[in-house]
Short mmCIF file of C-alpha atoms in Angstrom, two decimals:
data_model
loop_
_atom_site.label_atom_id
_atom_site.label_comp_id
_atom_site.label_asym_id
_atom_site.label_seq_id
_atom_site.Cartn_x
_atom_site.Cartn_y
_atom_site.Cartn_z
CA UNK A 18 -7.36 100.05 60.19
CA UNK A 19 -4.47 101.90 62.01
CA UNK A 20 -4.48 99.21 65.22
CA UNK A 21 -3.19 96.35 63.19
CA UNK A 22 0.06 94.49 65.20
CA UNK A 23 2.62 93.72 63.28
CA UNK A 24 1.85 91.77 60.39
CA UNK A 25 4.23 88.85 59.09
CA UNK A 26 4.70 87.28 55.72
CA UNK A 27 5.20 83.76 57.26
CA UNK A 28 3.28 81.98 59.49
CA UNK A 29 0.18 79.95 59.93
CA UNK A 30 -2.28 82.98 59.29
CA UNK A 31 -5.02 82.84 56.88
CA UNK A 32 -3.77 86.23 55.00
CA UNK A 33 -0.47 84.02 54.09
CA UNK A 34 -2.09 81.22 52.49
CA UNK A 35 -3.95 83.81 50.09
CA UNK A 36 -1.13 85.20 48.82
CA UNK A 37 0.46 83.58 45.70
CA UNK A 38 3.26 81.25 47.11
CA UNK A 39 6.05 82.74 44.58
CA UNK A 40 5.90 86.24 46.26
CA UNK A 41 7.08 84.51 49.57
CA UNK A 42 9.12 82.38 47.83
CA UNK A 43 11.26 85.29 46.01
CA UNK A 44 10.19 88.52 46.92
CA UNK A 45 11.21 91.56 45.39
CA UNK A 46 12.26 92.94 48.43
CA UNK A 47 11.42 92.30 52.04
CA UNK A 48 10.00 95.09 54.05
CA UNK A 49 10.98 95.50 57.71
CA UNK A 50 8.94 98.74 59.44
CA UNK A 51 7.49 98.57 62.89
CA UNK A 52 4.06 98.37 61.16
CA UNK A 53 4.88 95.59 58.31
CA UNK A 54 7.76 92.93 58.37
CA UNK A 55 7.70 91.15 54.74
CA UNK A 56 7.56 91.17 51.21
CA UNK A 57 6.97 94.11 49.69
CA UNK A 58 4.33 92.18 47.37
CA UNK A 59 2.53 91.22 50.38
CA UNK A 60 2.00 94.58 51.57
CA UNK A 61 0.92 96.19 48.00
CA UNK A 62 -1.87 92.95 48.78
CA UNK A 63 -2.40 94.21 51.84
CA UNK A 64 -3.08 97.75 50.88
CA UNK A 65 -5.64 97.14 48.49
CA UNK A 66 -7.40 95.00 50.18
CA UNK A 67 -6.94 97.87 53.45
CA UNK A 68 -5.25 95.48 55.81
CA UNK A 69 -2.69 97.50 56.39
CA UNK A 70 -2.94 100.82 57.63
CA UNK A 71 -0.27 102.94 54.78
CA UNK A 72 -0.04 105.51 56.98
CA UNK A 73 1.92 103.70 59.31
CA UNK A 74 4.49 102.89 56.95
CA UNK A 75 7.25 105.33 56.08
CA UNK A 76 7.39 104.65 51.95
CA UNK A 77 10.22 107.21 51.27
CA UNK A 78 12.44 105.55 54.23
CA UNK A 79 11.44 102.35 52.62
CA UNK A 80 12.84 103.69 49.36
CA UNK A 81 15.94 104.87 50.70
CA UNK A 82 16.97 101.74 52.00
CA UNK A 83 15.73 99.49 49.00
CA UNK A 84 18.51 101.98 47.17
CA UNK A 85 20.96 101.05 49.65
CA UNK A 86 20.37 97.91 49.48
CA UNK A 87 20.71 97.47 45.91
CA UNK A 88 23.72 99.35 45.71
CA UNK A 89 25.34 96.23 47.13
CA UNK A 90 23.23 93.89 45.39
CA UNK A 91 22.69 95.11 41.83
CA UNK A 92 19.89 93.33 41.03
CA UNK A 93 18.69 92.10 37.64
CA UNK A 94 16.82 94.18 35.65
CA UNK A 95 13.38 93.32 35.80
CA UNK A 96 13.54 93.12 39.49
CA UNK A 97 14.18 97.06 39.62
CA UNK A 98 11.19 97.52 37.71
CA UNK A 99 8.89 95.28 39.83
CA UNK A 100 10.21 97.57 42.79
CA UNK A 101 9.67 100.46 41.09
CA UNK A 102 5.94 99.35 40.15
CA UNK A 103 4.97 98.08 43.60
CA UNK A 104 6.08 101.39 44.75
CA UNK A 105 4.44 103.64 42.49
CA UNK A 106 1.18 101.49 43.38
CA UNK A 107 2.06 101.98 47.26
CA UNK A 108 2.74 105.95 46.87
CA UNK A 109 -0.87 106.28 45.11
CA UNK A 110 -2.78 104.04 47.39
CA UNK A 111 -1.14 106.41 50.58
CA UNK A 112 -1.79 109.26 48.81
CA UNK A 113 -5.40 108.27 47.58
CA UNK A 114 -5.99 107.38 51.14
CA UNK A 115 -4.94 110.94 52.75
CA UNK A 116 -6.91 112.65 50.40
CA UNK A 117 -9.99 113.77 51.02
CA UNK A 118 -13.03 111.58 49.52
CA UNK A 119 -12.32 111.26 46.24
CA UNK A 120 -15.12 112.52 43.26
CA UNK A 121 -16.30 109.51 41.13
CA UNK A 122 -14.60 110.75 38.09
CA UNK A 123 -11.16 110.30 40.24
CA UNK A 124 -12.30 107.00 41.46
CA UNK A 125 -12.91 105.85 38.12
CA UNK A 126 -9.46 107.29 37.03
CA UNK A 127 -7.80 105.07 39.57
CA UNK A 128 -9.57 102.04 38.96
CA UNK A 129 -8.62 102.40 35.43
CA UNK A 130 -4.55 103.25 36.05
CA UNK A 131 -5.13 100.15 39.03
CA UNK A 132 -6.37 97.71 36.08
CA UNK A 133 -3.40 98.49 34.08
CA UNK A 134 -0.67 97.94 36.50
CA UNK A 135 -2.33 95.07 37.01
CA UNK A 136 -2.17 93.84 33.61
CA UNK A 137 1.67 94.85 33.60
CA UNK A 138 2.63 92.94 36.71
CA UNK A 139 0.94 89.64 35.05
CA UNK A 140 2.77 89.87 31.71
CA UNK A 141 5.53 90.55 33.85
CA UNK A 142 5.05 86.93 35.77
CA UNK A 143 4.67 85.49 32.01
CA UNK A 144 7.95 86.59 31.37
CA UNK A 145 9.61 85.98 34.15
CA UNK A 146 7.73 82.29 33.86
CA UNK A 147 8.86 82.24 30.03
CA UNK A 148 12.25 83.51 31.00
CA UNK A 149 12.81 80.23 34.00
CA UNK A 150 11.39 78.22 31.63
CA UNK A 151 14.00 79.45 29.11
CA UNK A 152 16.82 79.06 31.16
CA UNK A 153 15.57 75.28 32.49
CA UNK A 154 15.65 73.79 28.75
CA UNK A 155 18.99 75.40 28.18
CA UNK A 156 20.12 74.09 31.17
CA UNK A 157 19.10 70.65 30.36
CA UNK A 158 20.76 70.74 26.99
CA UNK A 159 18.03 68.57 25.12
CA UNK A 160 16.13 70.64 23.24
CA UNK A 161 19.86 72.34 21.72
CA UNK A 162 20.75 71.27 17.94
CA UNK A 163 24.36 70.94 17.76
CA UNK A 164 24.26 70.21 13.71
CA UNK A 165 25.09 66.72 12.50
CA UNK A 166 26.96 67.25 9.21
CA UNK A 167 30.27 68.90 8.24
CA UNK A 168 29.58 71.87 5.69
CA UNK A 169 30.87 71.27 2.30
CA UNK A 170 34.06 73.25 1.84
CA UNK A 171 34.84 74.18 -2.16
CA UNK A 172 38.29 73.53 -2.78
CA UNK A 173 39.77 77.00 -4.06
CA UNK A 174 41.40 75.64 -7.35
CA UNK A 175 43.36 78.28 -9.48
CA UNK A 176 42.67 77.96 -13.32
CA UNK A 177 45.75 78.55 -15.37
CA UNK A 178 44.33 80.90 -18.50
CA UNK A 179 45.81 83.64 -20.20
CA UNK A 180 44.06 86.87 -21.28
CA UNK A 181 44.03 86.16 -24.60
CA UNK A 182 42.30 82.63 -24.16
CA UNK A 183 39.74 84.77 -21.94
CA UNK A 184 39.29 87.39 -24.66
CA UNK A 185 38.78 84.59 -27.01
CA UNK A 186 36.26 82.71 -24.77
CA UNK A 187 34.28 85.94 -24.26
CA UNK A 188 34.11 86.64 -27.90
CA UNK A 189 32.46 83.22 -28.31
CA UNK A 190 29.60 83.71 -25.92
CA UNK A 191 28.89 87.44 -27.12
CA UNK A 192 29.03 85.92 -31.02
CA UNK A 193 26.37 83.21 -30.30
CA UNK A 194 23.71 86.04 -30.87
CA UNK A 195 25.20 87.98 -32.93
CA UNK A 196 26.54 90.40 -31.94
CA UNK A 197 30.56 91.36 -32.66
CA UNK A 198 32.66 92.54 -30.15
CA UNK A 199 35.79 94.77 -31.37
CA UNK A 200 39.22 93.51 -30.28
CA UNK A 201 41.06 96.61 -28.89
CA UNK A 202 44.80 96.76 -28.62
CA UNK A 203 46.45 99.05 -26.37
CA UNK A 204 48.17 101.91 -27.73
CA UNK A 205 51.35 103.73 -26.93
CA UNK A 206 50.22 107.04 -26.01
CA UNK A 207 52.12 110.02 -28.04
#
């Protein structure tokens, strides 16, 4: 494991035509060590399978100057966290791999935490799939309603009534069952 050459993301090799087209088509971020030029999807495929000998491969350097990088860059969102992911995943496959043998109970353990960052990085490709696919319609501009009709606007008409006509009016209604309604006048007050 730790005599591999210098492995490259492009190229007619076998190992390239494995990995999913979209990771060399807009990686994350591309990795360039003396041990590993590519994307840094590629070599998190790499590592499980053990292609790639981690030891070789200087992750905190490779850290350090994804941060530079993206302080030029700022990248979207979601493309942080993919790094961040893929990194994590690196960091515990180096560090599973300098430990000693590991008990079954660990083994298990990473299996399980493996399994799950799996499951995150595919819902992250639906969204990111859902998201393009999102951004192709609204680009396209048929599937937009722009509404057809004017809304009805109710003319603001001002009734000319007096208070006493009012008074009179409510009287009526409250009368209709019965019941009286006293007609106060306002008082001087002493």
């Amino acid at each position: 494991m730790g005599g591999h050459a210098t492995l490259a993301a492009s190229g007619p090799t076998q190992l390239s035509r494995e990995v999913a087209p979209e990771l060399e088509r807009d990686p994350v971020y591309l990795v360039r060590t003396a041990a590993f030029d590519g994307p840094i999807e590629l070599l998190l495929t790499l590592a499980q399978r053990a292609e790639v000998d981690l030891a070789a491969i200087p992750l905190a350097s490779l850290t350090d100057d994804y941060l530079r990088a993206i302080e030029h860059d700022r990248p979207p969102l979601d493309r942080l966290a993919a790094f961040l992911v893929i990194g994590a995943r690196l960091v515990q496959l180096k560090a599973a791999a300098l430990m000693p043998q590991a008990q079954m109970g660990e083994e298990e353990d990473l299996q399980a935490w493996e399994d799950a960052i799996k499951g995150r990085l595919e819902e992250y490709k639906r969204f990111k799939e859902l998201a393009e696919s999102l951004m192709r319609r609204h680009a396209s501009g048929r599937f937009t309603f722009a509404g057809l009709l004017e809304p009805d606007v109710i003319p603001q008409a001002r009734v000319q009534v007096s208070l006493d006509a009012l008074a009179s009016a409510f009287q009526q209604v409250l009368g209709r069952d019965g019941t009286r309604v006293a007609r106060r006048q306002a008082r001087p007050a002493p």
